[in-house]
């Protein structure tokens, strides 16, 4: 049995948007047709593809930018929501796929459930269908005619987007899988992995593709942005795996003034991401951190109104959006939901982490960082497993105060976080991997 699309790749869409180098936005508004007119004679044409979500698209951008810097023509296929950003970076864009929310609406049609108000076990079947049937089928259908018309030399697709890989296989174009989340152990006894592979194999067969047995996802080379200490142990020595340093991508933004000024107190960063966080959960975390002798910067994300927080202490600085990579490089503690971009951003900066996990990937990341000694995990009362967690559950303010204060005072956690950052620094950079992309063709 192979591996179905990991649930972690879905929940990583909850990663913080400011999540490295800050990349200036360019004014180029290239179209697909213009790609053929300005290609370097000796360059490859490479198509990158991801779902239209922050935690899906942002992880691929450092390599896409490095590939273009190396002289390759880069075309990017994703939902139109991210086209303004991609065109601003100078990429040619192709509309493909569908919003994940729309895919869930299709999977939940005829039911009264949502993935936010009921326990996860009640929406696992719809989630597995979204990842391994609905999204792959739509992406493969949208992308196959593009590949046949454009004939890129290579396709680089997000691990959570196997439909793009299937289209590449069907078109006979070499493909590389780019991680956006932590890998899962292949477990033949896992009911949902078996169900996911059954659905993905069916979509592959519709596209004339046969999936290999015993390999991860589609069996393509796998660019892994997770360092060994944080990766699933059974995945570390897989032959498909090639390390790629996780370089966070930053859109332009301003840091709060307190971050740039001379500080006499620790700096704590708080975010619950862009998808699953709620005002109630964020309020409890803010209240808990407010009790600390620390400066606290909070990124609310796009779905939580700043108006829900009318009166805050002077040492709590609430913003809709912050340039996360820059902020993490200055922080003493990151308190967050466990999305992959925030987890790896904090890890790369050597920052201890306090996890308030909501989605499946948050539990995986929290477990990995805690096992490495670089952080802790807090769960709402009565919750022991991911399967017990509901979006409306809240970790108490008192628990946040105690755990965050303990991590700020723990030199062992800081040392463990520093060791992980040193490990990440040794991984091949996007420029290193961009130089090797011709090997994959």
GROMACS .gro file of C-alpha atoms in nm:
model
  441
    1UNK     CA    1   0.000   0.000   0.000
    2UNK     CA    2   0.116   0.353  -0.075
    3UNK     CA    3   0.029   0.665   0.120
    4UNK     CA    4  -0.284   0.868   0.064
    5UNK     CA    5  -0.272   1.246   0.071
    6UNK     CA    6  -0.184   1.330   0.434
    7UNK     CA    7  -0.450   1.505   0.639
    8UNK     CA    8  -0.168   1.728   0.764
    9UNK     CA    9  -0.136   1.877   0.417
   10UNK     CA   10  -0.496   1.995   0.439
   11UNK     CA   11  -0.478   2.151   0.785
   12UNK     CA   12  -0.155   2.328   0.704
   13UNK     CA   13  -0.368   2.577   0.516
   14UNK     CA   14  -0.422   2.728   0.858
   15UNK     CA   15  -0.066   2.858   0.866
   16UNK     CA   16  -0.011   3.226   0.930
   17UNK     CA   17  -0.008   3.439   0.610
   18UNK     CA   18   0.292   3.649   0.709
   19UNK     CA   19   0.487   3.342   0.717
   20UNK     CA   20   1.247   3.399   0.420
   21UNK     CA   21   1.337   3.643   0.296
   22UNK     CA   22   1.094   3.924   0.232
   23UNK     CA   23   1.031   3.939  -0.141
   24UNK     CA   24   0.949   4.272  -0.306
   25UNK     CA   25   0.641   4.269  -0.525
   26UNK     CA   26   0.711   4.329  -0.892
   27UNK     CA   27   0.480   4.501  -1.137
   28UNK     CA   28   0.511   4.235  -1.407
   29UNK     CA   29   0.168   4.117  -1.519
   30UNK     CA   30   0.277   3.833  -1.744
   31UNK     CA   31   0.024   3.607  -1.908
   32UNK     CA   32   0.061   3.239  -1.997
   33UNK     CA   33   0.110   3.317  -2.365
   34UNK     CA   34   0.408   3.542  -2.289
   35UNK     CA   35   0.609   3.255  -2.141
   36UNK     CA   36   0.712   3.128  -2.482
   37UNK     CA   37   0.831   3.471  -2.597
   38UNK     CA   38   1.095   3.541  -2.334
   39UNK     CA   39   1.235   3.198  -2.251
   40UNK     CA   40   1.608   3.161  -2.221
   41UNK     CA   41   1.746   2.938  -2.492
   42UNK     CA   42   1.904   2.700  -2.241
   43UNK     CA   43   1.643   2.729  -1.966
   44UNK     CA   44   1.381   2.481  -1.860
   45UNK     CA   45   1.015   2.560  -1.841
   46UNK     CA   46   0.889   2.458  -1.496
   47UNK     CA   47   0.529   2.452  -1.379
   48UNK     CA   48   0.470   2.486  -1.004
   49UNK     CA   49   0.131   2.397  -0.863
   50UNK     CA   50  -0.045   2.414  -0.526
   51UNK     CA   51  -0.388   2.459  -0.374
   52UNK     CA   52  -0.494   2.822  -0.321
   53UNK     CA   53  -0.410   2.854   0.049
   54UNK     CA   54  -0.134   3.029   0.243
   55UNK     CA   55   0.002   2.706   0.390
   56UNK     CA   56  -0.016   2.540   0.049
   57UNK     CA   57   0.134   2.806  -0.178
   58UNK     CA   58   0.382   2.995   0.041
   59UNK     CA   59   0.609   2.692   0.108
   60UNK     CA   60   0.671   2.649  -0.268
   61UNK     CA   61   0.754   3.011  -0.342
   62UNK     CA   62   1.120   3.015  -0.225
   63UNK     CA   63   1.205   2.733  -0.468
   64UNK     CA   64   0.999   2.889  -0.747
   65UNK     CA   65   1.181   3.219  -0.699
   66UNK     CA   66   1.517   3.040  -0.689
   67UNK     CA   67   1.433   2.853  -1.008
   68UNK     CA   68   1.353   3.177  -1.186
   69UNK     CA   69   1.672   3.333  -1.050
   70UNK     CA   70   1.861   3.037  -1.199
   71UNK     CA   71   1.725   3.131  -1.543
   72UNK     CA   72   1.427   2.897  -1.574
   73UNK     CA   73   1.084   3.002  -1.695
   74UNK     CA   74   0.833   2.948  -1.417
   75UNK     CA   75   0.460   2.905  -1.465
   76UNK     CA   76   0.236   2.876  -1.158
   77UNK     CA   77  -0.098   2.693  -1.154
   78UNK     CA   78  -0.336   2.751  -0.865
   79UNK     CA   79  -0.667   2.915  -0.778
   80UNK     CA   80  -0.725   3.273  -0.889
   81UNK     CA   81  -0.725   3.400  -0.530
   82UNK     CA   82  -0.344   3.382  -0.531
   83UNK     CA   83  -0.286   3.513  -0.882
   84UNK     CA   84  -0.236   3.878  -0.779
   85UNK     CA   85   0.043   3.777  -0.540
   86UNK     CA   86   0.205   3.546  -0.794
   87UNK     CA   87   0.185   3.796  -1.078
   88UNK     CA   88   0.325   4.061  -0.848
   89UNK     CA   89   0.625   3.834  -0.798
   90UNK     CA   90   0.664   3.813  -1.175
   91UNK     CA   91   0.523   3.465  -1.234
   92UNK     CA   92   0.294   3.372  -1.520
   93UNK     CA   93  -0.026   3.219  -1.381
   94UNK     CA   94  -0.279   2.956  -1.481
   95UNK     CA   95  -0.616   2.907  -1.307
   96UNK     CA   96  -0.650   2.552  -1.177
   97UNK     CA   97  -0.828   2.364  -0.902
   98UNK     CA   98  -1.093   2.489  -0.663
   99UNK     CA   99  -1.102   2.649  -0.318
  100UNK     CA  100  -1.076   2.393  -0.038
  101UNK     CA  101  -1.390   2.535   0.122
  102UNK     CA  102  -1.583   2.464  -0.199
  103UNK     CA  103  -1.449   2.109  -0.204
  104UNK     CA  104  -1.571   2.057   0.152
  105UNK     CA  105  -1.909   2.201   0.059
  106UNK     CA  106  -1.933   1.940  -0.216
  107UNK     CA  107  -1.824   1.659   0.017
  108UNK     CA  108  -2.071   1.768   0.288
  109UNK     CA  109  -2.363   1.823   0.051
  110UNK     CA  110  -2.678   1.669   0.195
  111UNK     CA  111  -2.542   1.661   0.551
  112UNK     CA  112  -2.578   1.902   0.841
  113UNK     CA  113  -2.217   1.872   0.957
  114UNK     CA  114  -1.929   2.115   0.931
  115UNK     CA  115  -1.562   2.062   1.005
  116UNK     CA  116  -1.570   2.327   1.275
  117UNK     CA  117  -1.857   2.234   1.504
  118UNK     CA  118  -1.843   1.855   1.532
  119UNK     CA  119  -1.572   1.611   1.644
  120UNK     CA  120  -1.323   1.522   1.369
  121UNK     CA  121  -1.434   1.159   1.343
  122UNK     CA  122  -1.765   1.281   1.204
  123UNK     CA  123  -1.602   1.460   0.911
  124UNK     CA  124  -1.305   1.232   0.841
  125UNK     CA  125  -1.481   1.064   0.550
  126UNK     CA  126  -1.559   1.400   0.382
  127UNK     CA  127  -1.202   1.520   0.452
  128UNK     CA  128  -1.052   1.208   0.298
  129UNK     CA  129  -1.278   1.251  -0.005
  130UNK     CA  130  -1.173   1.615  -0.041
  131UNK     CA  131  -0.801   1.531  -0.035
  132UNK     CA  132  -0.800   1.214  -0.239
  133UNK     CA  133  -1.094   1.244  -0.475
  134UNK     CA  134  -1.261   1.585  -0.518
  135UNK     CA  135  -0.954   1.809  -0.531
  136UNK     CA  136  -0.728   1.568  -0.726
  137UNK     CA  137  -0.998   1.504  -0.987
  138UNK     CA  138  -1.060   1.875  -1.040
  139UNK     CA  139  -0.692   1.969  -1.050
  140UNK     CA  140  -0.602   1.693  -1.292
  141UNK     CA  141  -0.888   1.792  -1.523
  142UNK     CA  142  -0.788   2.161  -1.519
  143UNK     CA  143  -0.414   2.106  -1.553
  144UNK     CA  144  -0.389   1.833  -1.817
  145UNK     CA  145  -0.482   2.058  -2.113
  146UNK     CA  146  -0.240   2.323  -1.985
  147UNK     CA  147   0.043   2.071  -1.972
  148UNK     CA  148  -0.035   1.947  -2.320
  149UNK     CA  149  -0.036   2.301  -2.457
  150UNK     CA  150   0.264   2.438  -2.266
  151UNK     CA  151   0.478   2.121  -2.248
  152UNK     CA  152   0.687   2.220  -1.945
  153UNK     CA  153   1.005   2.024  -1.883
  154UNK     CA  154   0.919   1.965  -1.517
  155UNK     CA  155   0.621   1.991  -1.280
  156UNK     CA  156   0.676   2.072  -0.911
  157UNK     CA  157   0.359   2.002  -0.717
  158UNK     CA  158   0.260   2.048  -0.355
  159UNK     CA  159   0.234   1.720  -0.162
  160UNK     CA  160  -0.126   1.795  -0.073
  161UNK     CA  161  -0.210   1.842  -0.441
  162UNK     CA  162  -0.162   1.500  -0.604
  163UNK     CA  163  -0.399   1.596  -0.887
  164UNK     CA  164  -0.123   1.809  -1.038
  165UNK     CA  165   0.114   1.514  -1.014
  166UNK     CA  166  -0.141   1.286  -1.180
  167UNK     CA  167  -0.179   1.532  -1.468
  168UNK     CA  168   0.200   1.538  -1.511
  169UNK     CA  169   0.217   1.157  -1.513
  170UNK     CA  170  -0.066   1.139  -1.768
  171UNK     CA  171   0.108   1.393  -1.991
  172UNK     CA  172   0.443   1.211  -1.963
  173UNK     CA  173   0.615   1.505  -1.793
  174UNK     CA  174   0.865   1.448  -1.506
  175UNK     CA  175   0.732   1.557  -1.170
  176UNK     CA  176   0.870   1.640  -0.825
  177UNK     CA  177   0.665   1.650  -0.506
  178UNK     CA  178   0.725   1.946  -0.270
  179UNK     CA  179   0.632   1.901   0.097
  180UNK     CA  180   0.411   2.152   0.271
  181UNK     CA  181   0.351   1.948   0.588
  182UNK     CA  182   0.502   1.673   0.798
  183UNK     CA  183   0.483   1.325   0.648
  184UNK     CA  184   0.269   1.052   0.799
  185UNK     CA  185   0.381   0.697   0.867
  186UNK     CA  186   0.245   0.451   0.613
  187UNK     CA  187   0.015   0.226   0.815
  188UNK     CA  188  -0.172  -0.049   0.623
  189UNK     CA  189  -0.397  -0.095   0.926
  190UNK     CA  190  -0.512   0.267   0.922
  191UNK     CA  191  -0.870   0.274   0.797
  192UNK     CA  192  -0.849   0.627   0.660
  193UNK     CA  193  -0.519   0.575   0.480
  194UNK     CA  194  -0.669   0.270   0.309
  195UNK     CA  195  -0.979   0.469   0.215
  196UNK     CA  196  -0.770   0.758   0.086
  197UNK     CA  197  -0.555   0.534  -0.133
  198UNK     CA  198  -0.867   0.363  -0.269
  199UNK     CA  199  -1.007   0.700  -0.377
  200UNK     CA  200  -0.676   0.831  -0.512
  201UNK     CA  201  -0.616   0.514  -0.713
  202UNK     CA  202  -0.960   0.552  -0.866
  203UNK     CA  203  -0.888   0.910  -0.973
  204UNK     CA  204  -0.547   0.800  -1.104
  205UNK     CA  205  -0.713   0.525  -1.309
  206UNK     CA  206  -0.955   0.780  -1.455
  207UNK     CA  207  -0.646   0.963  -1.580
  208UNK     CA  208  -0.473   0.653  -1.713
  209UNK     CA  209  -0.216   0.647  -1.432
  210UNK     CA  210  -0.126   0.346  -1.218
  211UNK     CA  211   0.010   0.431  -0.874
  212UNK     CA  212   0.314   0.234  -0.757
  213UNK     CA  213   0.285   0.006  -0.454
  214UNK     CA  214   0.483   0.079  -0.140
  215UNK     CA  215   0.586   0.433  -0.230
  216UNK     CA  216   0.488   0.765  -0.079
  217UNK     CA  217   0.202   0.941  -0.260
  218UNK     CA  218   0.273   0.909  -0.635
  219UNK     CA  219   0.629   0.780  -0.593
  220UNK     CA  220   0.797   1.096  -0.724
  221UNK     CA  221   1.110   1.257  -0.579
  222UNK     CA  222   1.004   1.427  -0.256
  223UNK     CA  223   1.149   1.763  -0.152
  224UNK     CA  224   1.117   1.752   0.226
  225UNK     CA  225   1.118   2.082   0.419
  226UNK     CA  226   1.117   1.904   0.757
  227UNK     CA  227   1.454   1.844   0.927
  228UNK     CA  228   1.526   1.496   1.059
  229UNK     CA  229   1.453   1.582   1.427
  230UNK     CA  230   1.098   1.692   1.340
  231UNK     CA  231   1.014   1.441   1.069
  232UNK     CA  232   0.825   1.114   1.107
  233UNK     CA  233   1.104   0.866   1.192
  234UNK     CA  234   0.990   0.600   0.945
  235UNK     CA  235   1.007   0.857   0.665
  236UNK     CA  236   1.361   0.985   0.723
  237UNK     CA  237   1.539   0.715   0.523
  238UNK     CA  238   1.288   0.682   0.238
  239UNK     CA  239   1.462   0.676  -0.102
  240UNK     CA  240   1.233   0.942  -0.252
  241UNK     CA  241   1.329   1.198   0.010
  242UNK     CA  242   1.556   1.495  -0.064
  243UNK     CA  243   1.603   1.767   0.195
  244UNK     CA  244   1.512   2.128   0.117
  245UNK     CA  245   1.566   2.401   0.375
  246UNK     CA  246   1.236   2.561   0.481
  247UNK     CA  247   1.280   2.928   0.397
  248UNK     CA  248   0.971   3.120   0.507
  249UNK     CA  249   0.808   3.349   0.254
  250UNK     CA  250   0.711   3.699   0.362
  251UNK     CA  251   0.480   3.939   0.191
  252UNK     CA  252   0.550   4.302   0.269
  253UNK     CA  253   0.444   4.428   0.610
  254UNK     CA  254   0.545   4.642   0.903
  255UNK     CA  255   0.654   4.516   1.241
  256UNK     CA  256   0.495   4.672   1.550
  257UNK     CA  257   0.712   4.952   1.686
  258UNK     CA  258   0.775   4.772   2.014
  259UNK     CA  259   0.954   4.494   1.826
  260UNK     CA  260   1.202   4.736   1.675
  261UNK     CA  261   1.255   4.944   1.989
  262UNK     CA  262   1.494   4.852   2.266
  263UNK     CA  263   1.311   4.603   2.486
  264UNK     CA  264   1.369   4.507   2.848
  265UNK     CA  265   1.117   4.223   2.847
  266UNK     CA  266   1.082   3.900   2.647
  267UNK     CA  267   0.887   3.908   2.320
  268UNK     CA  268   0.606   3.654   2.274
  269UNK     CA  269   0.436   3.600   1.937
  270UNK     CA  270   0.079   3.463   1.924
  271UNK     CA  271  -0.121   3.344   1.623
  272UNK     CA  272  -0.393   3.086   1.563
  273UNK     CA  273  -0.349   3.091   1.186
  274UNK     CA  274  -0.574   3.188   0.898
  275UNK     CA  275  -0.845   2.921   0.894
  276UNK     CA  276  -0.930   2.735   1.216
  277UNK     CA  277  -0.867   2.992   1.489
  278UNK     CA  278  -1.164   3.148   1.668
  279UNK     CA  279  -1.208   3.475   1.857
  280UNK     CA  280  -1.287   3.283   2.178
  281UNK     CA  281  -0.969   3.075   2.157
  282UNK     CA  282  -0.757   3.376   2.070
  283UNK     CA  283  -0.910   3.577   2.356
  284UNK     CA  284  -0.824   3.305   2.608
  285UNK     CA  285  -0.466   3.290   2.480
  286UNK     CA  286  -0.434   3.668   2.489
  287UNK     CA  287  -0.566   3.677   2.845
  288UNK     CA  288  -0.319   3.408   2.946
  289UNK     CA  289  -0.020   3.582   2.791
  290UNK     CA  290  -0.128   3.921   2.929
  291UNK     CA  291  -0.043   3.794   3.276
  292UNK     CA  292   0.324   3.757   3.181
  293UNK     CA  293   0.593   4.021   3.217
  294UNK     CA  294   0.648   4.024   2.841
  295UNK     CA  295   0.567   4.213   2.525
  296UNK     CA  296   0.303   4.018   2.333
  297UNK     CA  297   0.244   4.059   1.957
  298UNK     CA  298  -0.076   3.899   1.829
  299UNK     CA  299  -0.161   3.828   1.463
  300UNK     CA  300  -0.538   3.781   1.443
  301UNK     CA  301  -0.546   3.658   1.084
  302UNK     CA  302  -0.812   3.734   0.822
  303UNK     CA  303  -1.112   3.571   0.991
  304UNK     CA  304  -1.101   3.734   1.336
  305UNK     CA  305  -1.207   4.095   1.377
  306UNK     CA  306  -0.988   4.330   1.576
  307UNK     CA  307  -1.313   4.482   1.704
  308UNK     CA  308  -1.360   4.169   1.915
  309UNK     CA  309  -1.067   4.289   2.130
  310UNK     CA  310  -1.162   4.646   2.228
  311UNK     CA  311  -0.947   4.687   2.541
  312UNK     CA  312  -0.605   4.531   2.575
  313UNK     CA  313  -0.316   4.596   2.814
  314UNK     CA  314  -0.041   4.826   2.686
  315UNK     CA  315   0.205   4.538   2.649
  316UNK     CA  316  -0.028   4.344   2.414
  317UNK     CA  317  -0.003   4.456   2.051
  318UNK     CA  318  -0.282   4.323   1.826
  319UNK     CA  319  -0.250   4.328   1.447
  320UNK     CA  320  -0.448   4.171   1.165
  321UNK     CA  321  -0.126   4.072   0.991
  322UNK     CA  322   0.246   4.075   1.067
  323UNK     CA  323   0.555   3.977   0.865
  324UNK     CA  324   0.591   3.652   1.053
  325UNK     CA  325   0.940   3.547   0.949
  326UNK     CA  326   1.089   3.878   1.060
  327UNK     CA  327   0.900   3.871   1.387
  328UNK     CA  328   1.001   3.515   1.471
  329UNK     CA  329   1.367   3.602   1.426
  330UNK     CA  330   1.326   3.845   1.718
  331UNK     CA  331   1.087   3.646   1.939
  332UNK     CA  332   1.161   3.460   2.261
  333UNK     CA  333   0.854   3.235   2.240
  334UNK     CA  334   0.597   3.145   1.973
  335UNK     CA  335   0.247   3.046   2.085
  336UNK     CA  336   0.043   2.907   1.800
  337UNK     CA  337  -0.192   2.651   1.644
  338UNK     CA  338   0.077   2.426   1.499
  339UNK     CA  339   0.055   2.506   1.128
  340UNK     CA  340   0.361   2.395   0.935
  341UNK     CA  341   0.472   2.744   0.828
  342UNK     CA  342   0.465   2.878   1.183
  343UNK     CA  343   0.622   2.562   1.326
  344UNK     CA  344   0.910   2.561   1.078
  345UNK     CA  345   0.952   2.938   1.094
  346UNK     CA  346   0.994   2.924   1.471
  347UNK     CA  347   1.216   2.616   1.445
  348UNK     CA  348   1.442   2.783   1.190
  349UNK     CA  349   1.475   3.085   1.418
  350UNK     CA  350   1.558   2.874   1.725
  351UNK     CA  351   1.245   2.986   1.913
  352UNK     CA  352   1.075   2.762   2.173
  353UNK     CA  353   0.711   2.690   2.090
  354UNK     CA  354   0.387   2.652   2.284
  355UNK     CA  355   0.127   2.468   2.078
  356UNK     CA  356  -0.249   2.513   2.104
  357UNK     CA  357  -0.326   2.264   1.826
  358UNK     CA  358  -0.656   2.270   1.641
  359UNK     CA  359  -0.611   2.072   1.319
  360UNK     CA  360  -0.447   1.738   1.252
  361UNK     CA  361  -0.114   1.888   1.146
  362UNK     CA  362  -0.100   2.089   1.468
  363UNK     CA  363  -0.103   1.771   1.673
  364UNK     CA  364   0.172   1.615   1.458
  365UNK     CA  365   0.392   1.924   1.477
  366UNK     CA  366   0.331   1.971   1.849
  367UNK     CA  367   0.429   1.611   1.918
  368UNK     CA  368   0.748   1.639   1.713
  369UNK     CA  369   0.866   1.966   1.869
  370UNK     CA  370   0.778   1.854   2.222
  371UNK     CA  371   0.962   1.523   2.169
  372UNK     CA  372   1.270   1.724   2.068
  373UNK     CA  373   1.248   1.922   2.392
  374UNK     CA  374   1.188   2.253   2.213
  375UNK     CA  375   0.828   2.314   2.315
  376UNK     CA  376   0.508   2.204   2.485
  377UNK     CA  377   0.152   2.119   2.384
  378UNK     CA  378  -0.163   2.242   2.558
  379UNK     CA  379  -0.509   2.093   2.498
  380UNK     CA  380  -0.855   2.202   2.613
  381UNK     CA  381  -0.997   2.028   2.917
  382UNK     CA  382  -1.128   1.684   2.827
  383UNK     CA  383  -0.931   1.660   2.502
  384UNK     CA  384  -0.659   1.395   2.481
  385UNK     CA  385  -0.642   1.315   2.108
  386UNK     CA  386  -0.693   1.498   1.782
  387UNK     CA  387  -1.010   1.297   1.733
  388UNK     CA  388  -1.157   1.461   2.045
  389UNK     CA  389  -1.081   1.818   1.940
  390UNK     CA  390  -1.353   2.052   1.817
  391UNK     CA  391  -1.289   2.396   1.676
  392UNK     CA  392  -1.505   2.552   1.947
  393UNK     CA  393  -1.291   2.404   2.227
  394UNK     CA  394  -1.075   2.656   2.415
  395UNK     CA  395  -0.755   2.621   2.620
  396UNK     CA  396  -0.791   2.812   2.947
  397UNK     CA  397  -0.605   3.138   3.006
  398UNK     CA  398  -0.456   3.003   3.328
  399UNK     CA  399  -0.306   2.705   3.147
  400UNK     CA  400  -0.154   2.935   2.885
  401UNK     CA  401   0.000   3.159   3.152
  402UNK     CA  402   0.161   2.867   3.332
  403UNK     CA  403   0.295   2.691   3.022
  404UNK     CA  404   0.423   3.005   2.847
  405UNK     CA  405   0.590   3.129   3.165
  406UNK     CA  406   0.755   2.792   3.211
  407UNK     CA  407   0.896   2.788   2.858
  408UNK     CA  408   1.030   3.143   2.887
  409UNK     CA  409   1.220   3.037   3.198
  410UNK     CA  410   1.342   2.703   3.058
  411UNK     CA  411   1.702   2.712   2.927
  412UNK     CA  412   1.669   2.350   2.811
  413UNK     CA  413   1.389   2.442   2.571
  414UNK     CA  414   1.594   2.729   2.430
  415UNK     CA  415   1.894   2.503   2.379
  416UNK     CA  416   1.684   2.235   2.209
  417UNK     CA  417   1.526   2.498   1.981
  418UNK     CA  418   1.872   2.630   1.893
  419UNK     CA  419   1.990   2.279   1.803
  420UNK     CA  420   1.697   2.235   1.563
  421UNK     CA  421   1.772   2.571   1.402
  422UNK     CA  422   2.133   2.464   1.350
  423UNK     CA  423   2.010   2.143   1.185
  424UNK     CA  424   1.782   2.338   0.953
  425UNK     CA  425   2.069   2.570   0.856
  426UNK     CA  426   2.262   2.271   0.720
  427UNK     CA  427   1.982   2.167   0.482
  428UNK     CA  428   2.025   2.248   0.109
  429UNK     CA  429   1.891   2.593   0.024
  430UNK     CA  430   1.629   2.662  -0.245
  431UNK     CA  431   1.913   2.788  -0.466
  432UNK     CA  432   2.099   2.458  -0.414
  433UNK     CA  433   1.794   2.255  -0.516
  434UNK     CA  434   1.709   2.489  -0.806
  435UNK     CA  435   2.054   2.414  -0.948
  436UNK     CA  436   1.969   2.043  -0.941
  437UNK     CA  437   1.622   2.062  -1.099
  438UNK     CA  438   1.753   1.961  -1.446
  439UNK     CA  439   1.856   1.626  -1.291
  440UNK     CA  440   1.489   1.541  -1.241
  441UNK     CA  441   1.394   1.566  -1.607
   0.00000   0.00000   0.00000
